[in-house]
Tab-separated table of C-alpha atoms in Angstrom:
chain	number	residue	atom	x	y	z
A	1	GLN	CA	32.339	-18.193	-0.528
A	2	ASN	CA	29.358	-16.658	-1.804
A	3	ALA	CA	26.474	-18.813	-1.704
A	4	GLY	CA	23.691	-16.579	-3.253
A	5	THR	CA	20.230	-14.728	-1.776
A	6	PHE	CA	17.467	-15.665	-0.456
A	7	VAL	CA	14.565	-12.708	-1.450
A	8	ILE	CA	10.737	-12.354	-0.947
A	9	GLY	CA	8.970	-9.857	-2.536
A	10	ALA	CA	6.235	-8.686	-5.234
A	11	PRO	CA	6.858	-9.926	-8.299
A	12	GLU	CA	6.543	-6.832	-10.452
A	13	ARG	CA	9.267	-5.406	-7.979
A	14	LEU	CA	11.516	-8.916	-8.745
A	15	GLY	CA	11.318	-8.703	-12.291
A	16	ALA	CA	9.336	-11.332	-12.851
A	17	SER	CA	5.926	-11.756	-14.430
A	18	VAL	CA	2.206	-13.530	-12.865
A	19	PRO	CA	1.474	-16.377	-14.269
A	20	PRO	CA	-2.513	-15.582	-15.175
A	21	HIS	CA	-4.148	-17.417	-12.881
A	22	LEU	CA	-2.133	-15.873	-10.323
A	23	GLU	CA	-3.669	-12.811	-11.791
A	24	ARG	CA	-7.083	-13.873	-11.238
A	25	ASP	CA	-5.750	-13.829	-7.541
A	26	GLU	CA	-4.884	-10.622	-7.592
A	27	GLN	CA	-8.619	-8.951	-9.050
A	28	THR	CA	-10.258	-10.870	-6.581
A	29	GLY	CA	-7.648	-8.576	-4.095
A	30	LYS	CA	-5.206	-11.553	-2.859
A	31	ARG	CA	-1.975	-10.573	-2.597
A	32	LEU	CA	1.023	-11.437	-3.877
A	33	LEU	CA	4.843	-11.924	-2.480
A	34	LEU	CA	7.541	-14.379	-5.372
A	35	ALA	CA	10.664	-16.319	-3.138
A	36	GLY	CA	13.289	-16.886	-5.426
A	37	TYR	CA	17.108	-16.782	-5.627
A	38	THR	CA	20.375	-15.834	-6.888
A	39	LYS	CA	24.135	-16.140	-7.393
A	40	GLU	CA	24.820	-13.023	-8.149
A	41	PRO	CA	25.776	-10.355	-5.418
A	42	LEU	CA	22.479	-7.166	-4.283
A	43	ASP	CA	24.077	-4.414	-5.223
A	44	GLN	CA	20.675	-1.501	-3.239
A	45	ASN	CA	21.354	0.786	-5.664
A	46	GLY	CA	21.913	-1.146	-8.768
A	47	PRO	CA	18.965	-3.368	-10.883
A	48	LEU	CA	18.061	-5.995	-9.800
A	49	PRO	CA	20.317	-9.829	-10.640
A	50	HIS	CA	17.934	-11.615	-12.506
A	51	ILE	CA	16.169	-13.851	-10.226
A	52	GLN	CA	15.480	-17.996	-10.439
A	53	GLU	CA	11.459	-18.073	-8.662
A	54	LEU	CA	10.999	-20.496	-6.865
A	55	ALA	CA	7.215	-20.592	-5.520
A	56	TYR	CA	4.556	-17.747	-5.376
A	57	ILE	CA	3.293	-16.578	-2.463
A	58	VAL	CA	-0.835	-15.533	-2.272
A	59	ILE	CA	-2.262	-14.078	0.687
A	60	SER	CA	-5.521	-13.116	1.844
A	61	ASP	CA	-6.501	-10.457	3.726
A	62	SER	CA	-9.736	-11.049	5.602
A	63	ILE	CA	-11.933	-7.547	5.988
A	64	ARG	CA	-13.450	-6.834	9.392
A	65	PRO	CA	-17.227	-7.917	10.269
A	66	ASN	CA	-17.770	-3.767	10.520
A	67	ALA	CA	-15.616	-2.360	7.263
A	68	ALA	CA	-19.029	-1.299	5.576
A	69	GLU	CA	-20.584	0.489	8.511
A	70	THR	CA	-17.621	2.298	9.194
A	71	LEU	CA	-16.713	2.973	5.941
A	72	ALA	CA	-21.185	4.541	5.837
A	73	TYR	CA	-20.116	6.196	9.178
A	74	PHE	CA	-17.767	8.235	7.239
A	75	GLN	CA	-19.389	9.181	4.070
A	76	ARG	CA	-22.370	10.476	5.983
A	77	GLU	CA	-20.481	12.868	8.100
A	78	GLY	CA	-18.863	14.004	5.070
A	79	VAL	CA	-15.255	12.380	5.211
A	80	ASP	CA	-13.197	11.096	2.587
A	81	VAL	CA	-12.024	8.497	3.288
A	82	LYS	CA	-8.698	7.127	0.331
A	83	VAL	CA	-6.628	4.106	0.274
A	84	ILE	CA	-3.048	4.299	0.264
A	85	SER	CA	-0.938	1.261	-0.104
A	86	GLY	CA	2.450	0.227	-0.849
A	87	ASP	CA	0.805	-3.120	-2.201
A	88	ASN	CA	-0.515	-4.105	-5.955
A	89	PRO	CA	-2.984	-1.534	-7.243
A	90	THR	CA	-6.023	-4.689	-8.441
A	91	ALA	CA	-5.462	-6.561	-5.105
A	92	VAL	CA	-6.599	-2.738	-3.142
A	93	CYS	CA	-9.203	-2.224	-5.059
A	94	ALA	CA	-10.619	-5.345	-5.318
A	95	ILE	CA	-10.016	-5.471	-1.184
A	96	ALA	CA	-11.310	-1.955	-0.964
A	97	LYS	CA	-14.807	-3.178	-2.943
A	98	ARG	CA	-15.694	-5.556	-1.017
A	99	ALA	CA	-15.041	-3.783	1.860
A	100	GLY	CA	-17.615	-1.735	0.739
A	101	LEU	CA	-15.887	2.181	0.203
A	102	ALA	CA	-17.482	4.687	-1.985
A	103	HIS	CA	-14.916	4.852	-5.368
A	104	ALA	CA	-13.291	2.052	-5.092
A	105	SER	CA	-12.968	1.771	-8.625
A	106	SER	CA	-11.252	4.900	-8.752
A	107	PHE	CA	-7.159	3.060	-8.452
A	108	ILE	CA	-3.763	4.607	-9.439
A	109	ASP	CA	-0.794	2.302	-9.597
A	110	MET	CA	1.652	5.047	-8.331
A	111	THR	CA	4.240	3.401	-9.754
A	112	GLY	CA	6.385	5.915	-11.273
A	113	ILE	CA	4.380	9.178	-10.536
A	114	ASP	CA	6.869	11.080	-8.725
A	115	THR	CA	6.323	15.178	-9.804
A	116	PRO	CA	4.785	17.437	-7.079
A	117	GLU	CA	2.177	17.750	-10.506
A	118	GLU	CA	1.003	14.502	-10.774
A	119	ILE	CA	1.350	13.756	-7.281
A	120	ALA	CA	-1.110	16.084	-6.253
A	121	ARG	CA	-3.232	15.185	-9.699
A	122	ALA	CA	-2.988	11.873	-8.097
A	123	ALA	CA	-4.878	13.326	-4.809
A	124	ARG	CA	-7.298	15.612	-6.138
A	125	THR	CA	-8.755	11.965	-8.851
A	126	TYR	CA	-8.249	8.135	-7.236
A	127	THR	CA	-9.661	7.228	-4.201
A	128	VAL	CA	-7.576	3.989	-4.366
A	129	PHE	CA	-3.580	3.919	-4.472
A	130	GLY	CA	-0.922	0.933	-5.412
A	131	ARG	CA	2.521	0.891	-5.016
A	132	VAL	CA	2.639	3.851	-3.104
A	133	THR	CA	6.726	4.585	-0.962
A	134	PRO	CA	6.994	5.528	1.852
A	135	ALA	CA	7.750	9.199	0.567
A	136	GLN	CA	4.878	9.465	-0.886
A	137	LYS	CA	2.942	8.500	1.476
A	138	LYS	CA	3.801	11.969	2.275
A	139	GLN	CA	3.330	13.630	-0.493
A	140	LEU	CA	0.046	12.703	-1.036
A	141	VAL	CA	-0.739	13.455	2.811
A	142	GLN	CA	0.960	17.174	1.760
A	143	ALA	CA	-1.333	17.399	-1.305
A	144	LEU	CA	-3.930	17.224	0.384
A	145	GLN	CA	-3.543	19.482	2.800
A	146	ALA	CA	-2.679	21.715	0.114
A	147	GLN	CA	-6.142	21.557	-1.618
A	148	GLY	CA	-7.777	22.580	1.738
A	149	HIS	CA	-7.798	19.149	2.966
A	150	SER	CA	-7.145	18.016	6.408
A	151	VAL	CA	-6.601	15.043	7.186
A	152	ALA	CA	-5.890	11.904	9.020
A	153	MET	CA	-3.456	9.087	8.920
A	154	THR	CA	-3.693	5.820	9.922
A	155	GLY	CA	-0.878	3.059	10.170
A	156	ASP	CA	0.847	0.519	11.827
A	157	GLY	CA	4.035	0.504	9.378
A	158	VAL	CA	7.779	1.691	9.113
A	159	ASN	CA	6.768	3.097	5.470
A	160	ASP	CA	4.487	5.106	7.034
A	161	ILE	CA	5.925	7.094	9.433
A	162	LEU	CA	6.423	9.777	7.903
A	163	ALA	CA	3.003	10.589	6.103
A	164	LEU	CA	2.242	9.996	9.869
A	165	ARG	CA	4.634	12.834	10.673
A	166	GLU	CA	3.032	15.482	8.013
A	167	ALA	CA	-0.519	14.602	9.120
A	168	ASP	CA	-2.670	16.757	10.608
A	169	CYS	CA	-4.793	13.588	12.600
A	170	SER	CA	-2.195	10.557	12.332
A	171	ILE	CA	-3.953	7.478	14.656
A	172	ALA	CA	-1.449	4.054	14.435
A	173	ILE	CA	-2.754	0.353	15.448
A	174	ALA	CA	-1.542	-1.635	18.939
A	175	GLU	CA	-0.768	-4.589	17.150
A	176	GLY	CA	1.933	-2.118	14.436
A	177	SER	CA	5.428	-0.900	14.840
A	178	ASP	CA	6.857	1.052	17.471
A	179	ALA	CA	7.739	3.314	15.165
A	180	ALA	CA	3.942	4.439	14.082
A	181	ARG	CA	3.296	3.812	17.552
A	182	GLN	CA	5.959	6.597	19.349
A	183	VAL	CA	4.519	9.244	15.981
A	184	SER	CA	1.560	9.018	16.633
A	185	GLN	CA	-1.385	11.468	18.204
A	186	LEU	CA	-3.380	8.204	18.813
A	187	VAL	CA	-2.704	4.553	19.258
A	188	LEU	CA	-5.669	2.236	18.658
A	189	LEU	CA	-5.692	-0.505	21.842
A	190	HIS	CA	-7.875	-2.624	20.055
A	191	SER	CA	-6.567	-3.143	16.390
């Protein structure tokens, strides 16, 4: 007997709209997750059934005290820093601004961006990328390389592995996944 499935993920990925008071949280850099439930079976290849909303979870990331100093150093050295994330682009943009990233207002939602031309244009144009899939991360690295850039990629999760393997210099964070550490050329011991 099927008791149903508990799901958790980005509200827009689960077919839910974000309540207005929580949209303001995203605009300040907080991430939202929806906890929901469905009695219908899930088909990995098909659309999601209707998800009954149970609760929204608001997550606030803290910014390291030396983030602005580090970003300023890279800028002085002529390094373009880009933020590539699977999270909501509005929230990622707000966090990048708070951290002091130059051109953080230049962001894109990568949902539906899939042709090589669209990815190359996005890589050339934007600084902050949200709702990026693992395959798109790799494609963004390749597009930047095709545009003549040497690309260093920092990652901590399984969703970063394709891009880490493709990058000219791959850097994992010690607290990240084993897989990310295994494919990287450098591992930061003090995350």
